[in-house]
């Protein structure tokens, strides 16, 4: 089967600085790929190129066989790309429910309706769909809270619910556990695992927590200074000399160690 | 109710006039609130739509005579012109960073002001001109009711508008443009739409305004008009239509009283000073505007769940938790 996502020579330069440098990559359908690399490696920038937040300097992004390099973010969303942000990105002064309801409304293609009330019988389904998703990410009881008052981990779960509302075929998750208290991490992991187990989505994950990556991934891509350093199965990557010297180093031992007691989760 | 009965108990014409003007400026302020309060767009030239509506009526009445038919046509023409104008200004600038819209509206309203000053054969320049209005509208009480009904209709219409799926997206744009876009909404369409709705509504208020004066001159295009809308909206509370109405009332009352007081001391003619003071006072006492702040205080008092349109967001998480505790 054709890969759902393909990049060719993907490059972006900010002035003289090349943040993503000639990355060529293919991701098969329903695959779980993690992206690792030290801070500043260009992982977030890479996602920004995929989702259209940034325009490529050179190279192409192909999604479902179509060159989307020139499309704005909303167009890529409509094609089935959904992304979460490393910095939590919700509507702070809207309720939790409204945050998700807007996403459901968009997915239903209701964009320019301006006669009926948003809670009229015809549109009530959006609210119901949103409530269902909130239950799935364990936020059902917080529906009427303003998003700005959620705890950090809850915001993350809210973002994931908004993302799922768009029913994306490709899910781009940028450090979903970043800045979250340790107790909240298992809940996030659980949500990601649930999404994966549905088996009908391609997921790309940026993470630093190696045990989480090894647990979830079908393959791993390593970025370093904007360049693609390695790409392969988790075993390949863990045994790759170059990766170890360049990046993993001490982390490798950590990961092996934590694999030993992975049942902590 | 009180407002309906009022014309029958008061015989102060100037009081009736003032209320009529309040209704009209409330429409103007609500139109501005659609931009500033609901979509988060700042305009420095909102007077241009007010002025277009004003001159449409003035010129039409002057040239074609004072018939109800041509009056309605004039109001319609004003609205269509404003829609076109807001569409053009919006398409030119709303794709760009937000200050471009602010600057471009400022430039366009300045342009229209110059046009109104120079096109003397039609506008009589700075001096303006008086015109006849249809017989029916000469009656102050009739005009009062027309303005009241229009204000109520505009209020209901805009309230419905902000509660439609499109209206909800406008508020999402206000909260977080980038996120709205990544949900799949093309935000420039929504901003232009808000700009058109605001433009048409402002045009209507401008048309009504000159009907009460039976006179139009270039002040309808002046910066003061835009400032009025801005002050009324902020003082009443951005993002609340009722706030716009209350803001309009306060500013108009203040204007009225200051004019009265000016008989005693000329300092009171410098009303801009007092508006400045009023503004500072309100911002200190009611940081989210009068309606916005009272509303969140009310929610706190009731320990009710926060409203999702609450622009102040003062209600806190602990309250909703507090409520749950109380209930259980
Ligand atoms: N919009 C931008 N303008 C200039 N430099 C940027 C921009 N975005 C990212 N960078 C730079 O690109 C590099 C990669 O950043 P980023 O993709 O955020 O790294 P990572 O997510 O892997 O930690 C960093 O050095 C960062 O400063
Ligand atoms: Mg990053």
Coordinates of C-alpha atoms and ligand atoms in Angstrom, one line a residue:
Chain A
X1 CA 0.0 0.0 0.0
X2 CA 1.1 3.6 -0.7
X3 CA 2.5 5.4 2.3
X4 CA 0.1 7.9 3.8
X5 CA 2.8 10.4 4.3
X6 CA 5.9 11.0 2.3
X7 CA 8.5 13.8 2.5
X8 CA 11.2 14.4 -0.1
X9 CA 14.2 16.5 0.6
X10 CA 12.2 18.5 3.2
X11 CA 14.1 21.6 4.1
X12 CA 13.4 24.9 5.9
X13 CA 15.9 27.7 6.6
X14 CA 15.4 30.6 9.0
X15 CA 17.8 33.0 7.4
X16 CA 21.2 31.3 7.4
X17 CA 20.1 28.6 9.9
X18 CA 18.7 25.4 8.4
X19 CA 16.3 24.0 11.0
X20 CA 15.2 21.0 9.0
X21 CA 17.7 19.8 6.4
X22 CA 16.8 17.5 3.5
X23 CA 14.6 15.0 5.3
X24 CA 13.2 12.2 3.2
X25 CA 10.8 9.9 4.9
X26 CA 7.8 7.6 4.3
X27 CA 5.2 6.6 6.8
X28 CA 2.9 3.6 5.9
X29 CA -0.8 3.6 6.8
X30 CA -1.8 2.7 10.4
X31 CA 1.8 2.9 11.4
X32 CA 3.1 4.3 14.8
X33 CA 6.2 6.3 14.2
X34 CA 8.1 8.2 16.9
X35 CA 10.5 11.0 16.3
X36 CA 13.3 11.6 18.7
X37 CA 16.2 13.9 18.9
X38 CA 17.8 16.4 21.3
X39 CA 16.2 19.7 22.0
X40 CA 16.5 22.0 19.1
X41 CA 16.9 19.1 16.6
X42 CA 14.1 20.4 14.5
X43 CA 11.3 18.0 15.5
X44 CA 8.7 20.6 16.2
X45 CA 9.7 22.5 13.1
X46 CA 9.4 19.2 11.1
X47 CA 5.8 18.9 12.4
X48 CA 5.1 22.5 11.4
X49 CA 6.2 21.7 7.9
X50 CA 3.9 18.6 7.8
X51 CA 0.9 20.4 9.1
X52 CA 1.5 23.7 7.2
X53 CA 2.2 26.0 10.1
X54 CA 5.5 26.8 8.3
X55 CA 6.1 26.9 4.5
X56 CA 8.9 24.7 3.1
X57 CA 12.0 26.3 1.7
X58 CA 12.7 23.2 -0.4
X59 CA 11.3 19.7 -0.9
X60 CA 7.8 18.4 -0.8
X61 CA 5.2 16.9 1.6
X62 CA 2.9 14.3 0.1
X63 CA -0.1 13.3 2.0
X64 CA -2.3 10.5 0.7
X65 CA -0.4 10.8 -2.6
X66 CA -1.2 14.5 -3.0
X67 CA 1.5 17.2 -2.8
X68 CA 0.3 19.4 0.0
X69 CA 3.4 21.5 0.4
X70 CA 1.6 24.7 -0.6
X71 CA -1.6 24.1 1.2
X72 CA -2.5 26.1 4.3
X73 CA -3.1 24.3 7.7
X74 CA -6.9 24.2 7.5
X75 CA -6.8 22.5 4.1
X76 CA -4.4 19.8 5.4
X77 CA -6.7 19.4 8.4
X78 CA -9.6 18.8 6.0
X79 CA -7.6 16.2 4.2
X80 CA -7.2 14.3 7.4
X81 CA -4.2 15.5 9.2
X82 CA -4.5 16.4 12.9
X83 CA -1.8 17.8 15.1
X84 CA -1.4 18.6 18.7
X85 CA 1.0 21.3 19.8
X86 CA 3.9 21.2 22.2
X87 CA 2.6 24.3 23.8
X88 CA -0.9 23.7 24.9
X89 CA -3.2 25.3 22.4
X90 CA -6.8 25.5 23.3
X91 CA -9.5 28.2 23.5
X92 CA -8.7 29.5 27.0
X93 CA -11.9 31.4 27.7
X94 CA -14.3 28.9 26.2
X95 CA -15.6 25.9 28.1
X96 CA -14.1 22.5 27.8
X97 CA -17.3 21.3 26.0
X98 CA -17.3 24.3 23.6
X99 CA -13.6 23.6 22.7
X100 CA -14.5 20.1 21.6
X101 CA -17.9 21.1 20.1
X102 CA -16.2 23.5 17.7
X103 CA -14.0 20.7 16.5
X104 CA -16.9 18.4 16.0
X105 CA -18.8 21.1 14.2
X106 CA -15.8 21.6 11.8
X107 CA -15.6 17.9 11.1
X108 CA -19.3 17.9 10.3
X109 CA -18.6 20.5 7.7
X110 CA -20.9 23.1 9.3
X111 CA -18.9 26.2 8.6
X112 CA -21.1 29.0 7.4
X113 CA -24.5 28.3 8.9
X114 CA -25.8 31.5 10.5
X115 CA -29.5 31.1 11.0
X116 CA -30.2 28.3 13.4
X117 CA -29.1 28.4 17.1
X118 CA -26.0 26.3 17.7
X119 CA -27.9 24.2 20.1
X120 CA -31.0 23.7 17.9
X121 CA -32.1 20.2 17.3
X122 CA -30.2 20.0 14.1
X123 CA -26.9 20.9 15.8
X124 CA -27.4 19.2 19.1
X125 CA -25.5 16.1 17.8
X126 CA -22.3 18.1 17.9
X127 CA -22.6 18.6 21.6
X128 CA -23.4 14.9 22.1
X129 CA -20.4 13.9 20.0
X130 CA -18.2 16.2 22.0
X131 CA -19.4 14.8 25.3
X132 CA -18.6 11.3 24.1
X133 CA -15.1 12.3 23.2
X134 CA -14.7 14.1 26.6
X135 CA -15.6 10.8 28.3
X136 CA -13.1 9.0 26.2
X137 CA -10.3 11.2 27.5
X138 CA -11.6 11.2 31.0
X139 CA -12.8 14.8 31.1
X140 CA -16.5 14.3 31.1
X141 CA -16.9 15.9 34.6
X142 CA -15.1 19.1 33.5
X143 CA -17.4 20.0 30.6
X144 CA -18.4 23.4 31.9
X145 CA -15.1 24.5 33.2
X146 CA -13.3 27.2 31.2
X147 CA -10.3 25.6 29.5
X148 CA -7.9 28.1 31.1
X149 CA -8.7 26.7 34.5
X150 CA -7.7 23.1 33.6
X151 CA -4.6 21.5 35.0
X152 CA -1.8 21.0 32.5
X153 CA -2.4 17.3 31.9
X154 CA -6.2 18.0 31.5
X155 CA -5.5 20.6 28.8
X156 CA -3.4 18.0 27.0
X157 CA -6.3 15.5 27.2
X158 CA -8.6 18.3 26.0
X159 CA -6.4 18.8 23.0
X160 CA -6.4 15.2 22.2
X161 CA -10.2 15.1 22.3
X162 CA -10.3 18.1 19.9
X163 CA -7.9 16.3 17.7
X164 CA -9.9 13.1 17.7
X165 CA -13.0 15.1 16.9
X166 CA -11.6 15.8 13.5
X167 CA -11.3 12.1 12.9
X168 CA -7.8 12.4 11.4
X169 CA -6.2 9.6 9.5
X170 CA -2.8 11.0 10.5
X171 CA -2.2 12.1 14.1
X172 CA 0.8 14.3 14.9
X173 CA 1.5 14.4 18.6
X174 CA 4.1 16.8 19.8
X175 CA 5.4 15.9 23.3
X176 CA 2.0 15.2 24.8
X177 CA 3.6 14.6 28.2
X178 CA 5.8 17.7 28.2
X179 CA 5.4 19.7 31.4
X180 CA 2.9 17.4 32.9
X181 CA 3.1 16.2 36.5
X182 CA 4.3 12.6 36.8
X183 CA 1.0 11.3 38.1
X184 CA -0.8 12.5 35.0
X185 CA 1.5 10.8 32.5
X186 CA 0.0 7.3 32.7
X187 CA -3.5 8.7 31.9
X188 CA -2.0 10.3 28.7
X189 CA -0.2 7.2 27.8
X190 CA -3.5 5.3 28.3
X191 CA -5.3 7.6 26.0
X192 CA -2.7 7.3 23.3
X193 CA -2.7 3.5 23.7
X194 CA -6.5 3.5 23.3
X195 CA -6.2 5.5 20.1
X196 CA -3.5 3.2 18.8
X197 CA -5.5 0.1 19.6
X198 CA -8.4 1.3 17.5
X199 CA -5.9 0.5 14.7
X200 CA -7.3 2.8 12.0
X201 CA -4.9 5.7 12.4
X202 CA -1.4 6.6 11.6
X203 CA 0.3 8.2 14.5
X204 CA 3.5 10.2 14.7
X205 CA 4.7 11.0 18.1
X206 CA 7.5 13.3 19.3
X207 CA 8.6 12.3 22.8
X208 CA 11.6 12.2 25.1
X209 CA 10.4 9.5 27.4
X210 CA 12.2 6.4 25.9
X211 CA 10.2 3.8 27.7
X212 CA 7.0 5.2 26.3
X213 CA 8.5 5.3 22.8
X214 CA 9.8 1.8 22.9
X215 CA 6.5 0.6 24.2
X216 CA 4.3 2.2 21.5
X217 CA 6.4 2.5 18.3
X218 CA 6.5 0.5 15.2
X219 CA 9.4 2.6 14.0
X220 CA 11.6 5.4 15.2
X221 CA 13.1 8.4 13.3
X222 CA 16.1 10.2 14.8
X223 CA 16.6 13.9 14.0
X224 CA 19.9 15.6 14.8
X225 CA 20.7 19.2 13.8
X226 CA 17.8 19.2 11.4
X227 CA 19.1 16.1 9.6
X228 CA 17.7 12.7 9.5
X229 CA 20.2 10.6 11.4
X230 CA 18.5 7.2 11.4
X231 CA 15.2 5.6 10.7
X232 CA 14.2 2.1 11.6
X233 CA 12.6 -0.3 14.1
X234 CA 13.1 0.3 17.8
X235 CA 15.7 -2.4 18.0
X236 CA 17.6 -1.0 15.0
X237 CA 17.7 2.4 16.6
X238 CA 18.7 1.2 20.0
X239 CA 21.6 -0.8 18.4
X240 CA 22.6 1.9 16.0
X241 CA 26.2 3.0 16.8
X242 CA 25.8 6.4 15.3
X243 CA 22.6 7.1 17.2
X244 CA 24.2 6.1 20.4
X245 CA 27.3 8.2 20.0
X246 CA 25.5 11.2 18.6
X247 CA 22.4 11.3 20.8
X248 CA 21.3 8.5 23.0
X249 CA 24.4 8.1 24.9
X250 CA 23.4 7.9 28.5
X251 CA 19.8 7.8 27.6
X252 CA 20.2 4.4 26.1
X253 CA 21.2 2.9 29.4
X254 CA 18.3 4.7 31.1
X255 CA 15.9 3.2 28.5
X256 CA 17.3 -0.3 28.9
X257 CA 17.1 0.1 32.6
X258 CA 13.5 1.3 32.6
X259 CA 12.6 -1.4 30.2
X260 CA 13.6 -3.8 32.9
X261 CA 10.8 -2.5 35.1
X262 CA 8.5 -1.3 32.5
X263 CA 5.6 -2.7 34.6
X264 CA 5.9 0.5 36.5
X265 CA 3.2 1.8 34.2
Chain B
X1 CA -42.1 48.2 29.3
X2 CA -41.1 51.4 30.9
X3 CA -39.5 52.5 27.6
X4 CA -42.8 51.7 25.7
X5 CA -44.9 53.7 28.1
X6 CA -42.5 56.6 28.5
X7 CA -43.5 58.7 25.5
X8 CA -47.1 58.9 26.9
X9 CA -46.1 60.2 30.3
X10 CA -43.2 62.6 29.6
X11 CA -43.6 65.7 27.5
X12 CA -40.0 66.6 27.6
X13 CA -39.0 66.5 23.9
X14 CA -35.4 66.7 24.7
X15 CA -35.5 63.7 27.0
X16 CA -37.3 61.7 24.3
X17 CA -34.7 62.9 21.8
X18 CA -31.9 61.7 24.1
X19 CA -33.4 58.3 24.5
X20 CA -33.9 58.0 20.8
X21 CA -30.2 58.8 20.3
X22 CA -29.3 56.3 22.9
X23 CA -31.2 53.6 21.0
X24 CA -29.4 54.6 17.8
X25 CA -25.9 54.7 19.4
X26 CA -26.7 51.4 21.1
X27 CA -27.1 49.9 17.6
X28 CA -23.8 51.5 16.5
X29 CA -22.1 50.2 19.7
X30 CA -23.5 46.7 19.2
X31 CA -22.2 46.7 15.6
X32 CA -18.7 47.6 16.9
X33 CA -19.0 44.9 19.6
X34 CA -19.4 42.3 16.9
X35 CA -15.9 43.2 15.7
X36 CA -14.1 44.0 18.9
X37 CA -16.0 41.9 21.5
X38 CA -16.9 38.8 19.5
X39 CA -14.2 38.5 16.8
X40 CA -11.4 40.4 18.4
X41 CA -10.9 42.8 15.5
X42 CA -9.9 46.4 16.3
X43 CA -11.2 49.0 13.9
X44 CA -10.1 52.7 14.0
X45 CA -12.5 53.7 11.3
X46 CA -15.9 52.2 12.2
X47 CA -17.4 55.7 11.6
X48 CA -17.1 55.2 7.9
X49 CA -20.1 52.8 7.8
X50 CA -22.0 55.1 10.1
X51 CA -21.2 57.9 7.7
X52 CA -22.1 56.0 4.6
X53 CA -25.5 55.2 6.1
X54 CA -25.9 58.8 7.1
X55 CA -25.1 60.3 3.8
X56 CA -27.1 57.8 1.9
X57 CA -30.2 59.0 3.6
X58 CA -29.3 62.7 3.6
X59 CA -28.4 62.8 -0.1
X60 CA -31.4 60.7 -1.2
X61 CA -33.9 62.8 0.8
X62 CA -32.3 65.9 -0.6
X63 CA -32.3 64.8 -4.2
X64 CA -35.3 62.6 -4.5
X65 CA -37.7 64.1 -2.0
X66 CA -39.0 62.9 1.3
X67 CA -41.0 59.8 0.6
X68 CA -41.1 56.6 2.7
X69 CA -40.1 54.6 -0.3
X70 CA -37.0 56.5 -1.1
X71 CA -36.1 56.6 2.5
X72 CA -36.2 52.8 2.7
X73 CA -34.3 52.6 -0.5
X74 CA -31.7 55.1 0.9
X75 CA -31.2 52.9 4.0
X76 CA -30.8 49.9 1.8
X77 CA -28.3 51.6 -0.4
X78 CA -26.3 52.6 2.6
X79 CA -26.3 49.0 3.8
X80 CA -25.2 47.7 0.4
X81 CA -22.5 50.3 0.1
X82 CA -21.3 49.5 3.6
X83 CA -21.3 45.8 2.9
X84 CA -19.2 46.4 -0.2
X85 CA -16.9 48.7 1.6
X86 CA -16.4 46.4 4.5
X87 CA -15.8 43.5 2.2
X88 CA -13.1 45.4 0.3
X89 CA -11.4 46.7 3.4
X90 CA -11.7 43.2 5.0
X91 CA -10.3 41.3 2.0
X92 CA -7.4 43.8 1.7
X93 CA -6.3 43.6 5.3
X94 CA -7.8 40.8 7.3
X95 CA -5.4 38.2 5.9
X96 CA -2.6 40.2 7.4
X97 CA -1.7 40.9 11.0
X98 CA -4.5 42.5 13.0
X99 CA -3.1 46.1 13.0
X100 CA -3.4 46.3 9.2
X101 CA -7.2 46.2 9.5
X102 CA -7.1 49.0 12.2
X103 CA -4.8 51.1 10.0
X104 CA -6.7 50.5 6.8
X105 CA -10.1 51.3 8.4
X106 CA -8.5 54.5 9.7
X107 CA -7.2 55.4 6.2
X108 CA -10.5 54.6 4.5
X109 CA -12.5 56.6 7.0
X110 CA -10.1 59.5 6.5
X111 CA -10.5 59.2 2.8
X112 CA -14.3 59.3 3.1
X113 CA -14.1 62.3 5.3
X114 CA -12.0 64.1 2.7
X115 CA -14.4 63.0 0.0
X116 CA -17.4 64.3 2.0
X117 CA -15.6 67.7 2.5
X118 CA -14.6 68.1 -1.1
X119 CA -17.6 66.8 -3.0
X120 CA -19.4 70.0 -2.3
X121 CA -22.1 69.7 -5.0
X122 CA -23.5 66.7 -3.2
X123 CA -22.5 67.0 0.4
X124 CA -22.1 70.8 0.8
X125 CA -18.8 70.1 2.4
X126 CA -18.1 70.8 6.1
X127 CA -21.3 72.8 6.6
X128 CA -23.5 69.9 5.6
X129 CA -27.1 70.4 4.7
X130 CA -30.6 70.0 6.2
X131 CA -33.2 67.9 4.4
X132 CA -36.8 67.0 4.6
X133 CA -37.9 63.7 6.0
X134 CA -41.2 61.9 5.4
X135 CA -44.2 63.4 7.2
X136 CA -44.6 60.3 9.4
X137 CA -41.1 60.5 10.8
X138 CA -41.4 64.2 11.7
X139 CA -43.3 63.0 14.8
X140 CA -40.7 62.6 17.6
X141 CA -42.7 59.9 19.2
X142 CA -42.9 57.9 16.0
X143 CA -39.2 58.2 15.6
X144 CA -38.7 57.2 19.2
X145 CA -40.6 54.0 18.6
X146 CA -38.9 53.3 15.3
X147 CA -35.5 53.6 17.0
X148 CA -36.6 51.5 20.0
X149 CA -38.0 48.7 17.8
X150 CA -34.9 48.7 15.6
X151 CA -32.6 48.5 18.6
X152 CA -34.5 45.6 19.9
X153 CA -34.6 43.9 16.6
X154 CA -30.9 44.4 16.1
X155 CA -30.2 43.1 19.5
X156 CA -32.2 40.0 18.9
X157 CA -30.8 39.5 15.5
X158 CA -27.2 39.9 16.6
X159 CA -27.8 37.7 19.6
X160 CA -29.0 35.0 17.4
X161 CA -26.1 35.6 15.0
X162 CA -23.5 35.1 17.8
X163 CA -25.3 31.9 18.8
X164 CA -25.2 30.3 15.4
X165 CA -22.5 27.9 14.4
X166 CA -20.8 30.8 12.6
X167 CA -21.1 33.1 15.6
X168 CA -19.4 30.4 17.8
X169 CA -16.5 30.3 15.4
X170 CA -16.1 34.1 15.6
X171 CA -15.6 33.7 19.3
X172 CA -13.1 31.0 18.7
X173 CA -11.2 33.3 16.3
X174 CA -11.2 35.9 19.1
X175 CA -9.7 33.4 21.5
X176 CA -7.1 31.7 19.3
X177 CA -6.8 32.3 15.6
X178 CA -4.2 29.7 14.9
X179 CA -6.1 27.0 16.8
X180 CA -9.3 27.9 14.9
X181 CA -7.5 27.6 11.7
X182 CA -6.0 24.2 12.6
X183 CA -9.5 23.0 13.4
X184 CA -10.3 23.5 9.7
X185 CA -12.0 26.9 9.7
X186 CA -10.6 29.4 7.2
X187 CA -10.5 32.4 9.5
X188 CA -10.3 35.2 7.0
X189 CA -13.8 34.3 5.8
X190 CA -15.1 34.7 9.4
X191 CA -13.3 38.0 10.0
X192 CA -14.6 39.4 6.7
X193 CA -18.1 38.2 7.6
X194 CA -18.0 39.8 11.0
X195 CA -16.7 43.0 9.3
X196 CA -19.7 43.0 6.9
X197 CA -22.3 42.3 9.6
X198 CA -20.8 45.1 11.7
X199 CA -20.6 47.4 8.7
X200 CA -24.3 46.9 7.7
X201 CA -25.5 47.4 11.2
X202 CA -23.4 50.5 11.7
X203 CA -24.8 51.9 8.4
X204 CA -28.3 51.4 9.7
X205 CA -27.5 53.3 12.9
X206 CA -26.0 56.2 10.8
X207 CA -29.1 56.4 8.7
X208 CA -31.3 56.6 11.8
X209 CA -29.0 59.1 13.4
X210 CA -29.4 61.7 10.6
X211 CA -33.1 61.1 10.5
X212 CA -33.4 62.4 14.0
X213 CA -31.3 65.5 13.1
X214 CA -32.7 66.0 9.6
X215 CA -29.3 67.3 9.0
X216 CA -26.0 65.7 7.9
X217 CA -22.5 67.0 7.9
X218 CA -19.0 65.6 7.9
X219 CA -18.9 64.9 11.7
X220 CA -20.5 61.5 10.9
X221 CA -17.1 60.6 9.4
X222 CA -15.1 62.0 12.3
X223 CA -12.8 60.1 14.6
X224 CA -15.1 61.1 17.5
X225 CA -17.8 58.7 16.1
X226 CA -15.4 55.8 16.2
X227 CA -14.2 56.8 19.7
X228 CA -17.8 56.9 20.8
X229 CA -18.3 53.3 19.6
X230 CA -15.1 52.2 21.2
X231 CA -15.9 53.9 24.6
X232 CA -19.4 52.6 24.7
X233 CA -18.4 49.1 24.0
X234 CA -15.5 49.0 26.4
X235 CA -17.4 50.8 29.2
X236 CA -20.4 48.5 28.9
X237 CA -18.3 45.4 28.5
X238 CA -16.8 43.9 25.3
X239 CA -18.4 40.7 24.2
X240 CA -21.8 41.5 25.7
X241 CA -24.4 43.1 23.5
X242 CA -26.3 44.4 26.5
X243 CA -23.1 46.0 27.6
X244 CA -23.0 47.9 24.3
X245 CA -26.5 49.2 25.1
X246 CA -25.6 50.2 28.6
X247 CA -22.4 51.8 27.4
X248 CA -24.3 53.8 24.9
X249 CA -26.7 55.0 27.6
X250 CA -24.0 56.1 29.9
X251 CA -22.0 58.0 27.3
X252 CA -25.1 59.7 25.9
X253 CA -26.4 60.6 29.4
X254 CA -23.0 61.9 30.3
X255 CA -22.9 63.9 27.1
X256 CA -26.3 65.3 27.8
X257 CA -25.5 66.3 31.4
X258 CA -22.1 67.8 30.5
X259 CA -23.8 70.0 27.9
X260 CA -26.3 71.2 30.5
X261 CA -23.5 71.8 33.0
X262 CA -21.6 73.8 30.4
X263 CA -24.1 76.6 31.1
X264 CA -22.6 77.0 34.5
X265 CA -18.9 76.5 33.7
X266 CA -17.2 76.2 30.4
X267 CA -14.9 73.4 31.7
X268 CA -17.8 71.1 31.1
X269 CA -17.6 71.7 27.4
X270 CA -14.4 69.8 27.4
X271 CA -16.4 66.6 27.6
X272 CA -13.5 64.5 26.3
X273 CA -11.7 65.1 29.6
X274 CA -14.7 63.7 31.5
X275 CA -15.1 60.8 29.2
X276 CA -11.4 60.1 29.8
X277 CA -12.1 60.2 33.6
X278 CA -15.2 58.1 33.2
X279 CA -13.2 55.6 31.2
X280 CA -10.4 55.4 33.8
X281 CA -13.0 55.0 36.6
X282 CA -14.8 52.2 34.8
X283 CA -11.7 50.4 33.9
X284 CA -10.6 50.5 37.5
X285 CA -13.9 49.5 39.0
X286 CA -15.1 47.2 36.2
X287 CA -12.1 45.7 34.5
X288 CA -14.3 43.6 32.2
X289 CA -16.7 46.4 31.5
X290 CA -19.8 47.0 33.5
X291 CA -21.8 44.1 32.3
X292 CA -18.8 41.7 32.1
X293 CA -17.8 42.4 35.6
X294 CA -21.2 42.4 37.1
X295 CA -22.0 39.1 35.4
X296 CA -19.0 37.4 36.8
X297 CA -19.7 38.8 40.2
X298 CA -23.2 37.5 39.9
X299 CA -21.8 34.1 39.0
X300 CA -19.5 34.1 42.0
X301 CA -22.4 35.1 44.2
X302 CA -24.6 32.4 42.9
X303 CA -21.7 30.0 42.8
X304 CA -23.1 29.1 39.5
X305 CA -21.1 27.6 36.7
X306 CA -19.4 30.1 34.5
X307 CA -21.0 31.1 31.3
X308 CA -19.2 30.1 28.2
X309 CA -19.4 33.5 26.7
X310 CA -18.1 35.2 29.8
X311 CA -15.4 37.4 28.4
X312 CA -13.9 38.1 31.8
X313 CA -13.3 34.6 32.7
X314 CA -13.1 35.6 36.3
X315 CA -15.1 32.7 37.5
X316 CA -12.6 30.1 38.6
X317 CA -12.2 26.4 38.6
X318 CA -12.5 26.3 42.4
X319 CA -16.0 27.7 42.2
X320 CA -17.3 24.9 40.0
X321 CA -15.6 22.5 42.2
X322 CA -17.1 24.3 45.1
X323 CA -20.5 23.9 43.6
X324 CA -20.0 20.2 43.2
X325 CA -19.1 19.9 46.8
X326 CA -22.2 21.9 47.8
X327 CA -24.5 19.7 45.7
X328 CA -23.1 16.4 46.9
Ligands
LIG1 N1 10.1 30.4 13.5 C1 11.4 30.2 13.8 N2 12.3 31.2 13.4 C2 13.6 31.0 13.7 N3 14.1 29.9 14.2 C3 13.3 28.9 14.6 C4 11.9 29.0 14.3 N4 11.3 27.9 14.8 C5 12.3 27.1 15.2 N5 13.5 27.7 15.1 C6 14.8 27.2 15.4 O1 14.9 25.9 14.9 C7 15.5 25.0 15.7 C8 14.7 23.7 15.9 O2 13.6 24.0 16.8 P1 12.5 23.0 17.2 O3 12.0 22.4 15.9 O4 11.6 23.6 18.0 O5 13.3 21.9 17.9 P2 12.8 20.6 18.8 O6 11.3 20.6 18.7 O7 13.4 19.4 18.1 O8 13.3 20.8 20.2 C9 15.8 25.7 17.0 O9 17.1 26.1 17.0 C10 14.9 26.9 16.9 O10 15.5 28.0 17.6
LIG2 MG1 9.8 20.7 20.1

